[in-house]
CSV table of C-alpha atoms in Angstrom, one decimal:
chain,number,residue,atom,x,y,z
A,260,UNK,CA,65.8,145.6,11.6
A,261,UNK,CA,69.5,146.4,12.0
A,262,UNK,CA,69.4,146.6,15.8
A,263,UNK,CA,67.2,143.9,17.3
A,264,UNK,CA,67.7,145.4,20.8
A,265,UNK,CA,66.2,148.7,19.7
A,266,UNK,CA,63.2,146.9,18.4
A,267,UNK,CA,62.9,144.8,21.5
A,268,UNK,CA,62.9,148.1,23.5
A,269,UNK,CA,60.3,149.6,21.3
A,270,UNK,CA,58.0,146.5,21.7
A,271,UNK,CA,58.6,146.6,25.4
A,272,UNK,CA,57.5,150.2,25.4
A,273,UNK,CA,54.1,149.1,24.0
A,274,UNK,CA,53.2,147.8,27.6
A,275,UNK,CA,52.8,151.5,28.4
A,276,UNK,CA,49.6,151.4,26.3
A,277,UNK,CA,48.0,149.2,29.0
A,278,UNK,CA,45.5,151.3,30.8
A,279,UNK,CA,43.8,148.6,32.9
A,280,UNK,CA,46.6,147.8,35.3
A,281,UNK,CA,49.0,150.6,35.4
A,282,UNK,CA,50.3,153.1,38.0
A,283,UNK,CA,50.5,155.6,35.2
A,284,UNK,CA,46.8,155.4,34.2
A,285,UNK,CA,45.3,156.5,37.5
A,286,UNK,CA,41.7,156.5,38.4
A,287,UNK,CA,42.0,157.2,42.1
A,288,UNK,CA,43.1,160.1,44.3
A,289,UNK,CA,45.7,158.0,46.1
A,290,UNK,CA,47.4,156.7,42.9
A,291,UNK,CA,47.3,160.2,41.5
A,292,UNK,CA,49.3,161.5,44.5
A,293,UNK,CA,51.8,158.6,44.1
A,294,UNK,CA,52.2,159.3,40.3
A,295,UNK,CA,52.8,163.0,41.0
A,296,UNK,CA,55.5,162.1,43.5
A,297,UNK,CA,57.1,159.6,41.1
A,298,UNK,CA,57.2,162.3,38.5
A,299,UNK,CA,58.8,164.9,40.8
A,300,UNK,CA,61.4,162.3,42.0
A,301,UNK,CA,62.2,161.2,38.4
A,302,UNK,CA,62.7,164.8,37.2
A,303,UNK,CA,64.8,165.5,40.3
A,304,UNK,CA,66.9,162.4,39.8
A,305,UNK,CA,67.6,163.3,36.1
A,306,UNK,CA,68.6,166.9,37.1
A,307,UNK,CA,71.0,165.5,39.8
A,308,UNK,CA,72.6,163.1,37.3
A,309,UNK,CA,72.9,165.9,34.7
A,310,UNK,CA,74.6,168.2,37.3
A,311,UNK,CA,77.0,165.4,38.4
A,312,UNK,CA,77.9,164.6,34.8
A,313,UNK,CA,78.6,168.3,34.1
A,314,UNK,CA,80.8,168.6,37.2
A,315,UNK,CA,82.6,165.4,36.2
A,316,UNK,CA,83.3,166.7,32.7
A,317,UNK,CA,84.5,170.0,34.1
A,318,UNK,CA,86.8,168.2,36.6
A,319,UNK,CA,88.3,166.0,33.8
A,320,UNK,CA,88.8,168.9,31.4
A,321,UNK,CA,90.1,171.4,33.8
A,322,UNK,CA,93.8,172.3,33.1
A,323,UNK,CA,96.2,171.0,35.8
A,324,UNK,CA,96.5,173.3,38.8
A,325,UNK,CA,93.1,174.9,38.3
A,326,UNK,CA,91.3,172.8,40.9
A,327,UNK,CA,92.5,173.0,44.5
A,328,UNK,CA,92.4,170.2,47.0
A,329,UNK,CA,90.5,172.3,49.5
A,330,UNK,CA,87.9,173.2,46.9
A,331,UNK,CA,87.5,169.5,46.1
A,332,UNK,CA,87.1,168.6,49.8
A,333,UNK,CA,84.5,171.4,50.2
A,334,UNK,CA,82.6,170.0,47.2
A,335,UNK,CA,82.6,166.5,48.8
A,336,UNK,CA,81.2,168.0,52.0
A,337,UNK,CA,78.5,170.0,50.4
A,338,UNK,CA,77.5,167.8,47.4
A,339,UNK,CA,78.3,164.5,49.0
A,340,UNK,CA,76.9,165.0,52.6
A,341,UNK,CA,75.1,168.2,53.4
A,342,UNK,CA,73.3,168.5,50.0
A,343,UNK,CA,71.9,165.0,49.9
A,344,UNK,CA,70.9,165.2,53.5
A,345,UNK,CA,68.9,168.4,52.9
A,346,UNK,CA,67.3,167.0,49.7
A,347,UNK,CA,66.3,163.7,51.5
A,348,UNK,CA,64.9,165.7,54.4
A,349,UNK,CA,62.9,167.9,52.0
A,350,UNK,CA,61.6,164.8,50.1
A,351,UNK,CA,60.6,163.1,53.4
A,352,UNK,CA,58.6,166.1,54.4
A,353,UNK,CA,57.1,166.2,50.9
A,354,UNK,CA,56.2,162.5,50.8
A,355,UNK,CA,55.0,161.9,54.4
A,356,UNK,CA,51.6,163.6,54.1
A,357,UNK,CA,50.7,161.2,51.3
A,358,UNK,CA,50.9,158.4,53.8
A,359,UNK,CA,48.1,159.8,55.9
A,360,UNK,CA,45.1,157.7,55.2
A,361,UNK,CA,42.0,159.5,53.8
A,362,UNK,CA,39.6,160.5,56.5
A,363,UNK,CA,36.5,158.3,56.9
A,364,UNK,CA,32.9,159.0,58.1
A,365,UNK,CA,30.5,156.5,59.6
A,366,UNK,CA,28.4,156.1,56.4
A,367,UNK,CA,31.3,155.2,54.2
A,368,UNK,CA,31.0,152.0,52.2
A,369,UNK,CA,33.1,149.1,53.6
A,370,UNK,CA,34.2,146.3,51.4
A,371,UNK,CA,35.8,143.3,53.0
A,372,UNK,CA,38.2,141.4,50.8
A,373,UNK,CA,39.9,138.1,51.8
A,374,UNK,CA,42.7,136.6,49.8
A,375,UNK,CA,42.8,132.9,49.3
A,376,UNK,CA,44.8,130.6,47.2
A,377,UNK,CA,44.2,131.8,44.4
A,378,UNK,CA,41.1,134.0,44.4
A,379,UNK,CA,39.4,136.9,46.2
A,380,UNK,CA,36.4,136.7,48.5
A,381,UNK,CA,34.6,140.0,48.4
A,382,UNK,CA,31.8,141.1,50.9
A,383,UNK,CA,30.1,144.5,50.6
A,384,UNK,CA,29.0,146.3,53.7
A,385,UNK,CA,29.7,143.2,55.9
A,386,UNK,CA,28.4,144.8,59.1
A,387,UNK,CA,25.1,145.9,57.4
A,388,UNK,CA,21.7,144.6,58.7
A,389,UNK,CA,20.6,144.0,55.2
A,390,UNK,CA,21.4,140.6,53.8
A,391,UNK,CA,25.1,140.4,53.2
A,392,UNK,CA,26.3,140.8,49.6
A,393,UNK,CA,29.2,138.6,48.7
A,394,UNK,CA,31.0,138.1,45.5
A,395,UNK,CA,34.3,136.9,44.2
A,396,UNK,CA,37.2,138.0,42.0
A,397,UNK,CA,35.4,141.3,41.2
A,398,UNK,CA,35.3,144.5,43.1
A,399,UNK,CA,32.9,147.3,42.3
A,400,UNK,CA,33.3,150.7,43.8
A,401,UNK,CA,31.4,154.0,43.4
A,402,UNK,CA,33.2,157.0,41.9
A,403,UNK,CA,33.6,160.0,44.1
A,404,UNK,CA,32.8,158.2,47.4
A,405,UNK,CA,35.3,157.1,50.1
A,406,UNK,CA,35.6,153.4,50.2
A,407,UNK,CA,37.2,151.5,53.1
A,408,UNK,CA,38.7,148.1,52.1
A,409,UNK,CA,39.1,145.7,55.1
A,410,UNK,CA,41.8,143.3,54.0
A,411,UNK,CA,42.7,140.0,55.4
A,412,UNK,CA,43.6,136.4,54.3
A,413,UNK,CA,42.6,132.9,55.2
A,414,UNK,CA,45.7,130.8,54.3
A,415,UNK,CA,48.9,132.7,53.5
A,416,UNK,CA,49.9,136.3,53.1
A,417,UNK,CA,48.5,137.9,50.0
A,418,UNK,CA,48.7,141.6,48.9
A,419,UNK,CA,45.8,143.6,47.5
A,420,UNK,CA,46.9,145.9,44.7
A,421,UNK,CA,44.9,148.0,42.3
A,422,UNK,CA,47.7,150.0,40.6
A,423,UNK,CA,45.5,152.7,39.1
A,424,UNK,CA,43.6,153.2,42.4
A,425,UNK,CA,46.1,153.2,45.3
A,426,UNK,CA,49.2,151.6,46.7
A,427,UNK,CA,49.2,147.9,47.6
A,428,UNK,CA,48.3,146.6,51.1
A,429,UNK,CA,49.2,143.2,52.5
A,430,UNK,CA,46.5,140.8,53.5
A,431,UNK,CA,47.7,138.9,56.6
A,432,UNK,CA,45.9,135.9,58.2
A,433,UNK,CA,44.6,136.9,61.6
A,434,UNK,CA,44.9,140.6,61.0
A,435,UNK,CA,42.7,143.1,59.2
A,436,UNK,CA,44.4,146.0,57.4
A,437,UNK,CA,42.5,149.0,56.2
A,438,UNK,CA,43.0,150.7,52.9
A,439,UNK,CA,40.9,153.9,52.3
A,440,UNK,CA,40.5,155.0,48.7
A,441,UNK,CA,38.4,157.2,46.4
A,442,UNK,CA,37.9,156.5,42.7
A,443,UNK,CA,37.8,159.5,40.4
A,444,UNK,CA,36.9,158.0,37.1
A,445,UNK,CA,34.5,155.3,36.1
A,446,UNK,CA,35.7,152.3,34.1
A,447,UNK,CA,37.0,148.8,34.1
A,448,UNK,CA,40.3,148.1,35.7
A,449,UNK,CA,42.4,145.3,37.1
A,450,UNK,CA,43.9,144.4,40.4
A,451,UNK,CA,46.5,141.7,41.3
A,452,UNK,CA,48.0,139.8,44.2
A,453,UNK,CA,51.3,141.6,44.9
A,454,UNK,CA,52.8,139.1,47.4
A,455,UNK,CA,54.0,135.7,46.3
A,456,UNK,CA,51.4,133.3,47.7
A,457,UNK,CA,52.0,129.9,45.9
A,458,UNK,CA,52.0,128.2,42.5
A,459,UNK,CA,49.3,130.3,40.9
A,460,UNK,CA,50.3,133.6,42.5
A,461,UNK,CA,50.8,135.2,39.0
A,462,UNK,CA,47.3,133.9,38.1
A,463,UNK,CA,45.5,135.6,41.0
A,464,UNK,CA,44.0,138.8,39.6
A,465,UNK,CA,40.6,140.5,39.9
A,466,UNK,CA,38.4,142.9,38.0
A,467,UNK,CA,37.7,146.3,39.3
A,468,UNK,CA,34.6,148.2,38.1
A,469,UNK,CA,34.4,151.9,39.1
A,470,UNK,CA,30.8,153.0,38.6
A,471,UNK,CA,28.9,156.3,39.0
A,472,UNK,CA,27.2,156.6,42.4
A,473,UNK,CA,23.6,156.1,41.2
A,474,UNK,CA,24.6,153.1,39.0
A,475,UNK,CA,26.5,151.6,42.0
A,476,UNK,CA,23.5,152.0,44.3
A,477,UNK,CA,21.2,150.4,41.7
A,478,UNK,CA,23.7,147.5,41.3
A,479,UNK,CA,23.9,147.0,45.0
A,480,UNK,CA,20.1,146.9,45.4
A,481,UNK,CA,19.8,144.5,42.4
A,482,UNK,CA,22.6,142.3,43.7
A,483,UNK,CA,21.0,141.9,47.1
A,484,UNK,CA,18.1,140.1,45.5
A,485,UNK,CA,18.1,136.5,44.3
A,486,UNK,CA,20.2,135.8,41.2
A,487,UNK,CA,18.2,136.0,38.0
A,488,UNK,CA,18.7,133.0,35.8
A,489,UNK,CA,18.1,130.5,38.5
A,490,UNK,CA,16.2,127.9,36.5
A,491,UNK,CA,15.3,124.3,36.6
A,492,UNK,CA,17.5,123.8,33.6
A,493,UNK,CA,19.6,120.7,33.0
A,494,UNK,CA,22.7,122.7,34.0
A,495,UNK,CA,21.1,123.5,37.3
A,496,UNK,CA,20.2,119.9,38.0
A,497,UNK,CA,23.7,118.8,37.1
A,498,UNK,CA,25.1,121.5,39.4
A,499,UNK,CA,23.0,120.0,42.3
A,500,UNK,CA,23.8,116.4,41.3
A,501,UNK,CA,27.6,116.8,41.2
A,502,UNK,CA,27.6,118.6,44.6
A,503,UNK,CA,28.9,121.9,43.3
A,504,UNK,CA,26.7,123.5,46.0
A,505,UNK,CA,28.9,121.9,48.6
A,506,UNK,CA,31.4,124.6,48.0
A,507,UNK,CA,29.7,127.4,46.0
A,508,UNK,CA,26.8,129.6,46.9
A,509,UNK,CA,24.1,130.9,44.5
A,510,UNK,CA,21.6,133.4,45.9
A,511,UNK,CA,18.1,132.3,45.5
A,512,UNK,CA,19.0,128.6,45.7
A,513,UNK,CA,19.5,126.4,48.8
A,514,UNK,CA,23.3,126.6,48.1
A,515,UNK,CA,24.9,128.9,50.5
A,516,UNK,CA,28.3,127.3,51.2
A,517,UNK,CA,31.3,129.6,51.5
A,518,UNK,CA,34.2,127.3,50.7
A,519,UNK,CA,34.7,128.4,47.1
A,520,UNK,CA,33.8,131.5,45.2
A,521,UNK,CA,30.2,132.8,45.4
A,522,UNK,CA,28.7,132.2,41.9
A,523,UNK,CA,25.5,134.3,42.3
A,524,UNK,CA,26.4,136.8,39.6
A,525,UNK,CA,28.8,134.6,37.6
A,526,UNK,CA,27.3,135.7,34.3
A,527,UNK,CA,28.2,139.4,35.0
A,528,UNK,CA,31.9,138.7,35.6
A,529,UNK,CA,34.2,139.8,32.8
A,530,UNK,CA,36.8,137.1,33.5
A,531,UNK,CA,37.0,133.5,34.7
A,532,UNK,CA,39.3,132.0,37.3
A,533,UNK,CA,40.3,135.3,39.1
A,534,UNK,CA,41.1,137.5,36.1
A,535,UNK,CA,42.9,135.0,33.9
A,536,UNK,CA,40.5,133.7,31.2
A,537,UNK,CA,37.7,135.1,29.0
A,538,UNK,CA,34.5,133.5,30.5
A,539,UNK,CA,33.4,131.7,27.4
A,540,UNK,CA,31.2,128.6,28.0
A,541,UNK,CA,34.0,126.4,26.6
A,542,UNK,CA,36.5,127.9,29.0
A,543,UNK,CA,34.1,127.6,31.9
A,544,UNK,CA,33.4,123.9,31.0
A,545,UNK,CA,37.1,123.2,30.8
A,546,UNK,CA,37.7,124.9,34.1
A,547,UNK,CA,35.0,122.8,35.8
A,548,UNK,CA,36.6,119.5,34.6
A,549,UNK,CA,40.3,120.4,35.1
A,550,UNK,CA,40.8,123.5,37.2
A,551,UNK,CA,44.5,122.8,37.7
A,552,UNK,CA,45.1,123.1,33.9
A,553,UNK,CA,44.2,126.7,34.1
A,554,UNK,CA,45.3,127.3,37.6
A,555,UNK,CA,48.0,125.0,39.1
A,556,UNK,CA,47.6,124.5,42.8
A,557,UNK,CA,44.0,125.5,42.9
A,558,UNK,CA,42.0,124.0,45.7
A,559,UNK,CA,39.1,123.0,43.5
A,560,UNK,CA,39.3,119.3,42.7
A,561,UNK,CA,39.2,118.1,39.1
A,562,UNK,CA,36.0,116.5,37.8
A,563,UNK,CA,37.0,114.3,34.9
A,564,UNK,CA,33.9,112.2,35.5
A,565,UNK,CA,31.7,115.0,34.3
A,566,UNK,CA,31.3,114.7,30.5
A,567,UNK,CA,32.1,117.6,28.3
A,568,UNK,CA,28.5,118.0,27.4
A,569,UNK,CA,27.4,118.1,31.0
A,570,UNK,CA,30.2,120.5,32.0
A,571,UNK,CA,29.0,122.7,29.1
A,572,UNK,CA,25.4,122.6,30.4
A,573,UNK,CA,26.6,123.6,33.9
A,574,UNK,CA,28.7,126.4,32.2
A,575,UNK,CA,25.6,127.7,30.4
A,576,UNK,CA,23.6,127.7,33.6
A,577,UNK,CA,26.3,129.6,35.4
A,578,UNK,CA,26.7,132.1,32.5
A,579,UNK,CA,23.0,132.9,32.9
A,580,UNK,CA,23.3,133.9,36.6
A,581,UNK,CA,23.1,137.7,36.9
B,711,UNK,CA,90.6,183.1,79.3
B,712,UNK,CA,93.4,180.5,78.9
B,713,UNK,CA,92.9,177.2,77.0
B,714,UNK,CA,93.0,175.5,80.4
B,715,UNK,CA,90.0,177.6,81.5
B,716,UNK,CA,87.7,176.6,78.7
B,717,UNK,CA,85.3,174.0,80.0
B,718,UNK,CA,84.6,172.3,76.6
B,719,UNK,CA,88.3,171.7,76.2
B,720,UNK,CA,88.7,170.4,79.7
B,721,UNK,CA,86.0,167.9,79.0
B,722,UNK,CA,88.2,165.6,76.9
B,723,UNK,CA,86.5,163.4,74.3
B,724,UNK,CA,87.1,159.7,75.0
B,725,UNK,CA,85.7,156.4,73.7
B,726,UNK,CA,82.9,156.9,76.2
B,727,UNK,CA,81.9,160.4,75.0
B,728,UNK,CA,82.1,159.1,71.4
B,729,UNK,CA,79.0,157.0,71.9
B,730,UNK,CA,77.0,159.8,73.4
B,731,UNK,CA,75.4,161.0,70.2
B,732,UNK,CA,74.4,157.6,68.9
B,733,UNK,CA,73.2,156.6,72.4
B,734,UNK,CA,70.9,159.7,72.4
B,735,UNK,CA,69.7,158.8,68.9
B,736,UNK,CA,68.9,155.2,70.2
B,737,UNK,CA,67.1,156.6,73.2
B,738,UNK,CA,65.1,158.9,71.0
B,739,UNK,CA,64.2,156.0,68.7
B,740,UNK,CA,63.0,154.0,71.7
B,741,UNK,CA,61.0,157.0,72.9
B,742,UNK,CA,59.3,157.4,69.5
B,743,UNK,CA,58.1,153.8,69.6
B,744,UNK,CA,57.1,153.9,73.2
B,745,UNK,CA,55.3,157.2,72.7
B,746,UNK,CA,53.4,155.9,69.7
B,747,UNK,CA,52.5,152.6,71.4
B,748,UNK,CA,51.3,154.3,74.6
B,749,UNK,CA,49.4,157.0,72.7
B,750,UNK,CA,47.6,154.4,70.6
B,751,UNK,CA,46.9,152.0,73.5
B,752,UNK,CA,45.6,154.8,75.9
B,753,UNK,CA,44.1,157.4,73.5
B,754,UNK,CA,43.5,155.3,70.4
B,755,UNK,CA,45.2,157.9,68.2
B,756,UNK,CA,48.3,160.1,68.2
B,757,UNK,CA,47.8,163.3,70.1
B,758,UNK,CA,46.8,166.2,67.8
B,759,UNK,CA,50.0,168.0,68.6
B,760,UNK,CA,52.4,165.7,70.2
B,761,UNK,CA,53.9,168.2,72.7
B,762,UNK,CA,55.7,165.6,74.8
B,763,UNK,CA,57.3,164.0,71.8
B,764,UNK,CA,58.4,167.3,70.2
B,765,UNK,CA,60.0,168.5,73.6
B,766,UNK,CA,61.8,165.1,73.8
B,767,UNK,CA,63.0,165.6,70.2
B,768,UNK,CA,64.3,169.1,70.9
B,769,UNK,CA,66.1,167.9,74.0
B,770,UNK,CA,67.7,165.1,72.0
B,771,UNK,CA,68.8,167.4,69.2
B,772,UNK,CA,70.2,169.9,71.7
B,773,UNK,CA,72.3,167.3,73.5
B,774,UNK,CA,73.6,165.9,70.2
B,775,UNK,CA,74.4,169.4,68.9
B,776,UNK,CA,76.2,170.1,72.2
B,777,UNK,CA,78.4,167.0,72.0
B,778,UNK,CA,79.0,167.8,68.3
B,779,UNK,CA,80.1,171.4,69.2
B,780,UNK,CA,82.4,170.2,72.0
B,781,UNK,CA,84.0,167.7,69.5
B,782,UNK,CA,84.2,170.4,66.9
B,783,UNK,CA,86.1,172.6,69.3
B,784,UNK,CA,88.5,169.8,70.2
B,785,UNK,CA,89.3,168.9,66.6
B,786,UNK,CA,90.6,172.5,66.3
B,787,UNK,CA,93.0,172.3,69.2
B,788,UNK,CA,96.2,174.2,68.1
B,789,UNK,CA,99.2,172.0,67.6
B,790,UNK,CA,101.2,170.3,64.8
B,791,UNK,CA,99.9,170.3,61.3
B,792,UNK,CA,98.1,167.5,59.5
B,793,UNK,CA,98.2,164.6,59.1
B,794,UNK,CA,97.3,163.7,62.7
B,795,UNK,CA,98.1,160.0,62.6
B,796,UNK,CA,100.7,159.5,65.3
B,797,UNK,CA,100.3,157.6,68.5
B,798,UNK,CA,100.3,160.7,70.6
B,799,UNK,CA,97.7,162.1,73.0
B,800,UNK,CA,96.9,165.1,70.9
B,801,UNK,CA,96.4,163.0,67.7
B,802,UNK,CA,94.3,160.5,69.5
B,803,UNK,CA,92.2,163.3,70.9
B,804,UNK,CA,91.7,164.8,67.4
B,805,UNK,CA,90.8,161.4,66.0
B,806,UNK,CA,88.2,160.8,68.7
B,807,UNK,CA,86.9,164.3,68.4
B,808,UNK,CA,86.5,164.1,64.6
B,809,UNK,CA,84.7,160.7,65.0
B,810,UNK,CA,82.4,162.1,67.6
B,811,UNK,CA,81.7,165.1,65.4
B,812,UNK,CA,80.8,162.8,62.4
B,813,UNK,CA,78.6,160.6,64.6
B,814,UNK,CA,76.9,163.7,66.1
B,815,UNK,CA,76.0,164.8,62.5
B,816,UNK,CA,74.7,161.3,61.6
B,817,UNK,CA,72.7,161.1,64.9
B,818,UNK,CA,71.3,164.6,64.4
B,819,UNK,CA,69.9,163.6,61.0
B,820,UNK,CA,68.8,160.2,62.4
B,821,UNK,CA,66.7,161.9,65.1
B,822,UNK,CA,65.1,164.2,62.6
B,823,UNK,CA,64.2,161.4,60.3
B,824,UNK,CA,62.7,159.4,63.2
B,825,UNK,CA,60.7,162.4,64.5
B,826,UNK,CA,59.2,163.5,61.1
B,827,UNK,CA,57.0,160.5,60.6
B,828,UNK,CA,55.7,160.7,64.1
B,829,UNK,CA,54.8,164.4,63.7
B,830,UNK,CA,53.3,163.9,60.2
B,831,UNK,CA,51.3,160.6,60.7
B,832,UNK,CA,48.3,160.6,62.9
B,833,UNK,CA,46.8,157.2,62.7
B,834,UNK,CA,47.6,154.1,64.7
B,835,UNK,CA,46.9,151.4,62.1
C-alpha cells in the first residue's frame, strides 16, 4: 500500500470487468465495427507518439551542427502538414463506410422507443395489425435479425445508447430518428440515456435482452396475450382503488392508460425504476409510496397515504404479472 | 519566353486573388449541401453515383490547384534573398503569393474532406 494512486488505478481498472454496459464487450455488428476502429486508432496513435518521441530524443542528442535548418523545415512540412493530412484522409475513408446504416427489408422488426423523464416507452411492431405490444424500460431483440429502432421523445431531448450494440442516437421531441442494428450474441445487457435530460438523467437506464430468434418469436406471441397473474387479489383491488390504472396499463384488465410505464409484464423485468433497483417486493413497495426517493424529479406522485402493508400487497400483485 | 511573357506571372496575386481558393471551397461546401438537400427532396436518396457532384468537386479542385500553382510560381520570382519582409512591391507579392499558396492547400484538403462523406454516405436520414 505504498502508493495509493497505483491502487486507485488498479481498482478503477476493475470497471473493465463490466460486461453488461461496455463498448468493449460487444454483442452487435455495429459496436463490433466501432471497437475495431477504436483499436486501429489507438494502435496508430501509440505508434505516432513513439515515433515523435524517438525523433525528439534524436534531435536533442544530435551533436551540434549535425542537423540542418533546411532539413528541419522539410521535416515540419512532411511530418507536420503533409503526413497528418494524408493520415487523416486515409482514416476518413476508412471510417466513413461504418456510418452507412445497415440495409433494411420490409419484414424487419421495428421497435419504437420514446424517451420520457426518466423512463423508456417501448412499442414492438407499432404499425402491425396485431394488437400493439408495449412495454417499458426493457428492450428485447432477436439475435441475427435486423432491428429498426424508431427513436423519439415526449418532453426533452434524450439519447438512446446500448454501448455493446451500437452507437448512441438522440431522441428528439417531434422528430423520429432511425437506428438499425443487429445483435450477434444472446444475453442480458444494459442501455442508458446519453443526453442530460434532468434531475434523474443518471438514473435513466434500461435492460436489453438479446434472445435467439425462436425464443423471441415465442416471447412476442406470449406477450401479445393478456398478462398472466391478473387475479382478484387484494393487491389488484388496491391497484384499482388507489387509481393506479389512471396512469398505468395492464393487459387483460380494463386499465389501458398510457401516461406512465406499461406494467403488463412487470414480473419479468430484471430491474425496477428504469434499470436502477433490484425489483424486490420491498423496493417496489417503497417506490410506490415515495418514487422521488429513488428517482428525484420523477413525474409519478408520492403516495404516503398508502400503508406499507397495502403497498406491499400491490407490489406482490405487480410481481406476479408476466 | 521572357518573364514578361509568362501569363501566370503577369496575373499578379492580390488580396482579391488571395480569397479565390477559400471562396471556391465555400462554394463547393454550399453545393454539397444543396446537392444533398435537392437529391433527398426530389429522389428520396442520394443518386447511386453522384456524377454531378463528382464533376463539381473535380472542377473545384482543379481551380484551387490552378490558383495554388500560380501562387507557387510567383513565390519563386527571382530577386533578393530571404527574408522578404520589406515594404516593397516584390516582397508584398511574395507574401501574398505564399499566403495564397497555403490557403490553396487548405482549401484543397477542405474540398476533399467535404466531398468524401457525400460520396460514401447514401442515406438521407
